[in-house]
Amino acid sequence: MRWNPVRDDGDEDVDDDGGDDGEWNATRDMDVKRGPRRLCDKCKGKEIKKKATNLIQVLQKNKDLNSSPVRTPDVPPLAVNPWDIALCVTGTLVSCENAIVIAVIFYTPTLRAPAFVLIGSLAVADLLAGLGLILNFIFTYMLHTELATLVSAGLLIAAFSASVLSILAITVDRYLSLYSALTYHTERTVTFTYVILALIWLVCTALGALPVLGWNCLQDETSCSICRPVTKNNAALLAVSFLLIFALMMQLYLQICKIAFRHAQQIAVQHQFMATSHASSTTKGVSTLSIILGTFALCWIPFAMYSLVADSRYPIIYTYATALPATCHSIINPIIYAFRNPDIQKSLWLACCGCVPPNLTLRPRTSSDV
């Protein structure tokens, strides 16, 4: 009996299918076992991708901040203080005003007397003080470095010290012009004036160099005065020196008043008909002295006294409130010492208009004028 070939092939197919089914079942069993691991890997991949996206966003934000010309990650931007703006504006006015005085004295050959040389020194000192205020504003908000802070502080100390000492020198000059009226207009007086000015600027330069040479409080903030980086000891020394100078000026102007009154009485005895005019001239001189001493005291004494009792721990607004009037004194100086002088007024009129008003009377200073 022969076997049906179809039946045999079918048997073989059944056997083959059974083998395939076994392999498929084994593969399925392996996939079932690996399923949780594959799901876990997918979760981890999504989490890593999410973290990477967040990191890229953070880096992009930091890049935008770093590319800003104002903000930096280390130094936060400084808000402009209105008091600093006021000091900068004051410095600009001081610089312009005193530059006019310097130009007039420099380009007028007749203004070479000791009194005008001292007024020129005062104008130079106030000009440097004004430039120091402007530079201090620039260094504070645009170039905030330790060296810039020390340089601006040294310039301000030297300039304002020279301004105060020049006012003292002008007071001494006025006293000598009355006390030694016969020998005042000599070569000896001119030499003495230049020697005094050289000493003044030498001392002021040394004072201004102290912060740069190491006498500062940058390394020890607890030793700072109300004006950083000046130390409390240096600020106290400068304040005491200022008070002594003010006391000396008061004494000298008191002597000037006594001499002026005595001269006025002598002239009144010799010329009875001129007594009224000389009395009015003396009264005007005393009023001028009162204005000089009054403005000097009102502008500088509050700042000097506050420097003695306060330090960097006190509110900064008090420092600004006392420092601003002191800087404004450099605006008043040209008005008191320069623009009221008839010779300087004449030079200004010639420079600006090319003529002199007829009511501008020029007369030499006599011993009764203060």
mmCIF file with all atom_site columns, N, CA, C and O in Angstrom, residues 28 39 57 61 77 100 109 116 136 152 206 212 233 295 304-305 337 339 348:
data_model
loop_
_atom_site.group_PDB
_atom_site.id
_atom_site.type_symbol
_atom_site.label_atom_id
_atom_site.label_alt_id
_atom_site.label_comp_id
_atom_site.label_asym_id
_atom_site.label_entity_id
_atom_site.label_seq_id
_atom_site.pdbx_PDB_ins_code
_atom_site.Cartn_x
_atom_site.Cartn_y
_atom_site.Cartn_z
_atom_site.occupancy
_atom_site.B_iso_or_equiv
_atom_site.pdbx_formal_charge
_atom_site.auth_seq_id
_atom_site.auth_comp_id
_atom_site.auth_asym_id
_atom_site.auth_atom_id
_atom_site.pdbx_PDB_model_num
ATOM 1  N N  . ARG A 1 28  ? 8.348  35.129  22.669 1.00 0.00 ? 28  ARG A N  1
ATOM 2  C CA . ARG A 1 28  ? 7.346  35.897  23.405 1.00 0.00 ? 28  ARG A CA 1
ATOM 3  C C  . ARG A 1 28  ? 7.628  35.899  24.886 1.00 0.00 ? 28  ARG A C  1
ATOM 4  O O  . ARG A 1 28  ? 7.474  36.884  25.578 1.00 0.00 ? 28  ARG A O  1
ATOM 5  N N  . LEU A 1 39  ? 10.421 49.450  29.382 1.00 0.00 ? 39  LEU A N  1
ATOM 6  C CA . LEU A 1 39  ? 9.597  50.578  29.831 1.00 0.00 ? 39  LEU A CA 1
ATOM 7  C C  . LEU A 1 39  ? 10.362 51.506  30.757 1.00 0.00 ? 39  LEU A C  1
ATOM 8  O O  . LEU A 1 39  ? 10.259 52.722  30.680 1.00 0.00 ? 39  LEU A O  1
ATOM 9  N N  . GLN A 1 57  ? 17.668 75.827  28.415 1.00 0.00 ? 57  GLN A N  1
ATOM 10 C CA . GLN A 1 57  ? 16.954 77.081  28.641 1.00 0.00 ? 57  GLN A CA 1
ATOM 11 C C  . GLN A 1 57  ? 17.660 77.965  29.666 1.00 0.00 ? 57  GLN A C  1
ATOM 12 O O  . GLN A 1 57  ? 17.775 79.181  29.493 1.00 0.00 ? 57  GLN A O  1
ATOM 13 N N  . LYS A 1 61  ? 19.344 81.704  29.077 1.00 0.00 ? 61  LYS A N  1
ATOM 14 C CA . LYS A 1 61  ? 19.053 82.897  29.886 1.00 0.00 ? 61  LYS A CA 1
ATOM 15 C C  . LYS A 1 61  ? 20.332 83.528  30.417 1.00 0.00 ? 61  LYS A C  1
ATOM 16 O O  . LYS A 1 61  ? 20.496 84.748  30.402 1.00 0.00 ? 61  LYS A O  1
ATOM 17 N N  . PRO A 1 77  ? 24.130 96.306  38.775 1.00 0.00 ? 77  PRO A N  1
ATOM 18 C CA . PRO A 1 77  ? 24.082 97.704  38.340 1.00 0.00 ? 77  PRO A CA 1
ATOM 19 C C  . PRO A 1 77  ? 23.752 98.629  39.507 1.00 0.00 ? 77  PRO A C  1
ATOM 20 O O  . PRO A 1 77  ? 22.926 98.316  40.354 1.00 0.00 ? 77  PRO A O  1
ATOM 21 N N  . ILE A 1 100 ? 36.757 130.713 33.929 1.00 0.00 ? 100 ILE A N  1
ATOM 22 C CA . ILE A 1 100 ? 36.655 132.100 33.446 1.00 0.00 ? 100 ILE A CA 1
ATOM 23 C C  . ILE A 1 100 ? 37.609 133.003 34.220 1.00 0.00 ? 100 ILE A C  1
ATOM 24 O O  . ILE A 1 100 ? 38.318 133.850 33.633 1.00 0.00 ? 100 ILE A O  1
ATOM 25 N N  . PRO A 1 109 ? 47.721 141.216 31.371 1.00 0.00 ? 109 PRO A N  1
ATOM 26 C CA . PRO A 1 109 ? 49.067 141.450 31.940 1.00 0.00 ? 109 PRO A CA 1
ATOM 27 C C  . PRO A 1 109 ? 49.058 142.347 33.179 1.00 0.00 ? 109 PRO A C  1
ATOM 28 O O  . PRO A 1 109 ? 49.983 142.256 34.003 1.00 0.00 ? 109 PRO A O  1
ATOM 29 N N  . PHE A 1 116 ? 46.120 139.364 43.048 1.00 0.00 ? 116 PHE A N  1
ATOM 30 C CA . PHE A 1 116 ? 45.555 138.632 41.902 1.00 0.00 ? 116 PHE A CA 1
ATOM 31 C C  . PHE A 1 116 ? 46.204 137.254 41.741 1.00 0.00 ? 116 PHE A C  1
ATOM 32 O O  . PHE A 1 116 ? 45.551 136.312 41.271 1.00 0.00 ? 116 PHE A O  1
ATOM 33 N N  . ASN A 1 136 ? 34.760 111.952 40.197 1.00 0.00 ? 136 ASN A N  1
ATOM 34 C CA . ASN A 1 136 ? 34.237 111.048 41.228 1.00 0.00 ? 136 ASN A CA 1
ATOM 35 C C  . ASN A 1 136 ? 32.907 110.425 40.787 1.00 0.00 ? 136 ASN A C  1
ATOM 36 O O  . ASN A 1 136 ? 32.659 109.233 41.025 1.00 0.00 ? 136 ASN A O  1
ATOM 37 N N  . SER A 1 152 ? 40.441 109.760 42.810 1.00 0.00 ? 152 SER A N  1
ATOM 38 C CA . SER A 1 152 ? 39.428 110.812 42.949 1.00 0.00 ? 152 SER A CA 1
ATOM 39 C C  . SER A 1 152 ? 39.399 111.374 44.370 1.00 0.00 ? 152 SER A C  1
ATOM 40 O O  . SER A 1 152 ? 39.266 112.595 44.559 1.00 0.00 ? 152 SER A O  1
ATOM 41 N N  . ALA A 1 206 ? 50.859 116.660 49.079 1.00 0.00 ? 206 ALA A N  1
ATOM 42 C CA . ALA A 1 206 ? 51.194 115.569 50.006 1.00 0.00 ? 206 ALA A CA 1
ATOM 43 C C  . ALA A 1 206 ? 49.930 114.998 50.659 1.00 0.00 ? 206 ALA A C  1
ATOM 44 O O  . ALA A 1 206 ? 49.783 113.779 50.799 1.00 0.00 ? 206 ALA A O  1
ATOM 45 N N  . VAL A 1 212 ? 46.461 107.292 48.148 1.00 0.00 ? 212 VAL A N  1
ATOM 46 C CA . VAL A 1 212 ? 47.087 106.422 47.152 1.00 0.00 ? 212 VAL A CA 1
ATOM 47 C C  . VAL A 1 212 ? 48.283 105.689 47.747 1.00 0.00 ? 212 VAL A C  1
ATOM 48 O O  . VAL A 1 212 ? 48.575 104.537 47.385 1.00 0.00 ? 212 VAL A O  1
ATOM 49 N N  . ASN A 1 233 ? 40.871 108.774 61.289 1.00 0.00 ? 233 ASN A N  1
ATOM 50 C CA . ASN A 1 233 ? 41.933 109.599 61.855 1.00 0.00 ? 233 ASN A CA 1
ATOM 51 C C  . ASN A 1 233 ? 42.321 110.725 60.902 1.00 0.00 ? 233 ASN A C  1
ATOM 52 O O  . ASN A 1 233 ? 42.506 111.884 61.323 1.00 0.00 ? 233 ASN A O  1
ATOM 53 N N  . THR A 1 295 ? 29.680 133.083 54.975 1.00 0.00 ? 295 THR A N  1
ATOM 54 C CA . THR A 1 295 ? 29.554 132.020 53.969 1.00 0.00 ? 295 THR A CA 1
ATOM 55 C C  . THR A 1 295 ? 30.556 130.896 54.215 1.00 0.00 ? 295 THR A C  1
ATOM 56 O O  . THR A 1 295 ? 30.226 129.712 54.048 1.00 0.00 ? 295 THR A O  1
ATOM 57 N N  . ALA A 1 304 ? 32.773 119.892 58.694 1.00 0.00 ? 304 ALA A N  1
ATOM 58 C CA . ALA A 1 304 ? 33.926 119.635 59.563 1.00 0.00 ? 304 ALA A CA 1
ATOM 59 C C  . ALA A 1 304 ? 33.487 119.026 60.896 1.00 0.00 ? 304 ALA A C  1
ATOM 60 O O  . ALA A 1 304 ? 34.100 118.060 61.376 1.00 0.00 ? 304 ALA A O  1
ATOM 61 N N  . MET A 1 305 ? 32.442 119.564 61.492 1.00 0.00 ? 305 MET A N  1
ATOM 62 C CA . MET A 1 305 ? 31.977 119.034 62.760 1.00 0.00 ? 305 MET A CA 1
ATOM 63 C C  . MET A 1 305 ? 31.416 117.614 62.600 1.00 0.00 ? 305 MET A C  1
ATOM 64 O O  . MET A 1 305 ? 31.646 116.749 63.451 1.00 0.00 ? 305 MET A O  1
ATOM 65 N N  . TYR A 1 337 ? 35.651 136.957 45.654 1.00 0.00 ? 337 TYR A N  1
ATOM 66 C CA . TYR A 1 337 ? 37.039 137.380 45.524 1.00 0.00 ? 337 TYR A CA 1
ATOM 67 C C  . TYR A 1 337 ? 37.422 137.878 44.138 1.00 0.00 ? 337 TYR A C  1
ATOM 68 O O  . TYR A 1 337 ? 38.409 138.611 44.014 1.00 0.00 ? 337 TYR A O  1
ATOM 69 N N  . PHE A 1 339 ? 34.882 138.442 40.911 1.00 0.00 ? 339 PHE A N  1
ATOM 70 C CA . PHE A 1 339 ? 33.952 139.218 40.102 1.00 0.00 ? 339 PHE A CA 1
ATOM 71 C C  . PHE A 1 339 ? 33.582 140.558 40.732 1.00 0.00 ? 339 PHE A C  1
ATOM 72 O O  . PHE A 1 339 ? 33.046 141.432 40.043 1.00 0.00 ? 339 PHE A O  1
ATOM 73 N N  . LEU A 1 348 ? 36.757 141.565 32.130 1.00 0.00 ? 348 LEU A N  1
ATOM 74 C CA . LEU A 1 348 ? 35.626 140.783 31.631 1.00 0.00 ? 348 LEU A CA 1
ATOM 75 C C  . LEU A 1 348 ? 34.819 141.565 30.595 1.00 0.00 ? 348 LEU A C  1
ATOM 76 O O  . LEU A 1 348 ? 34.403 141.010 29.563 1.00 0.00 ? 348 LEU A O  1
#
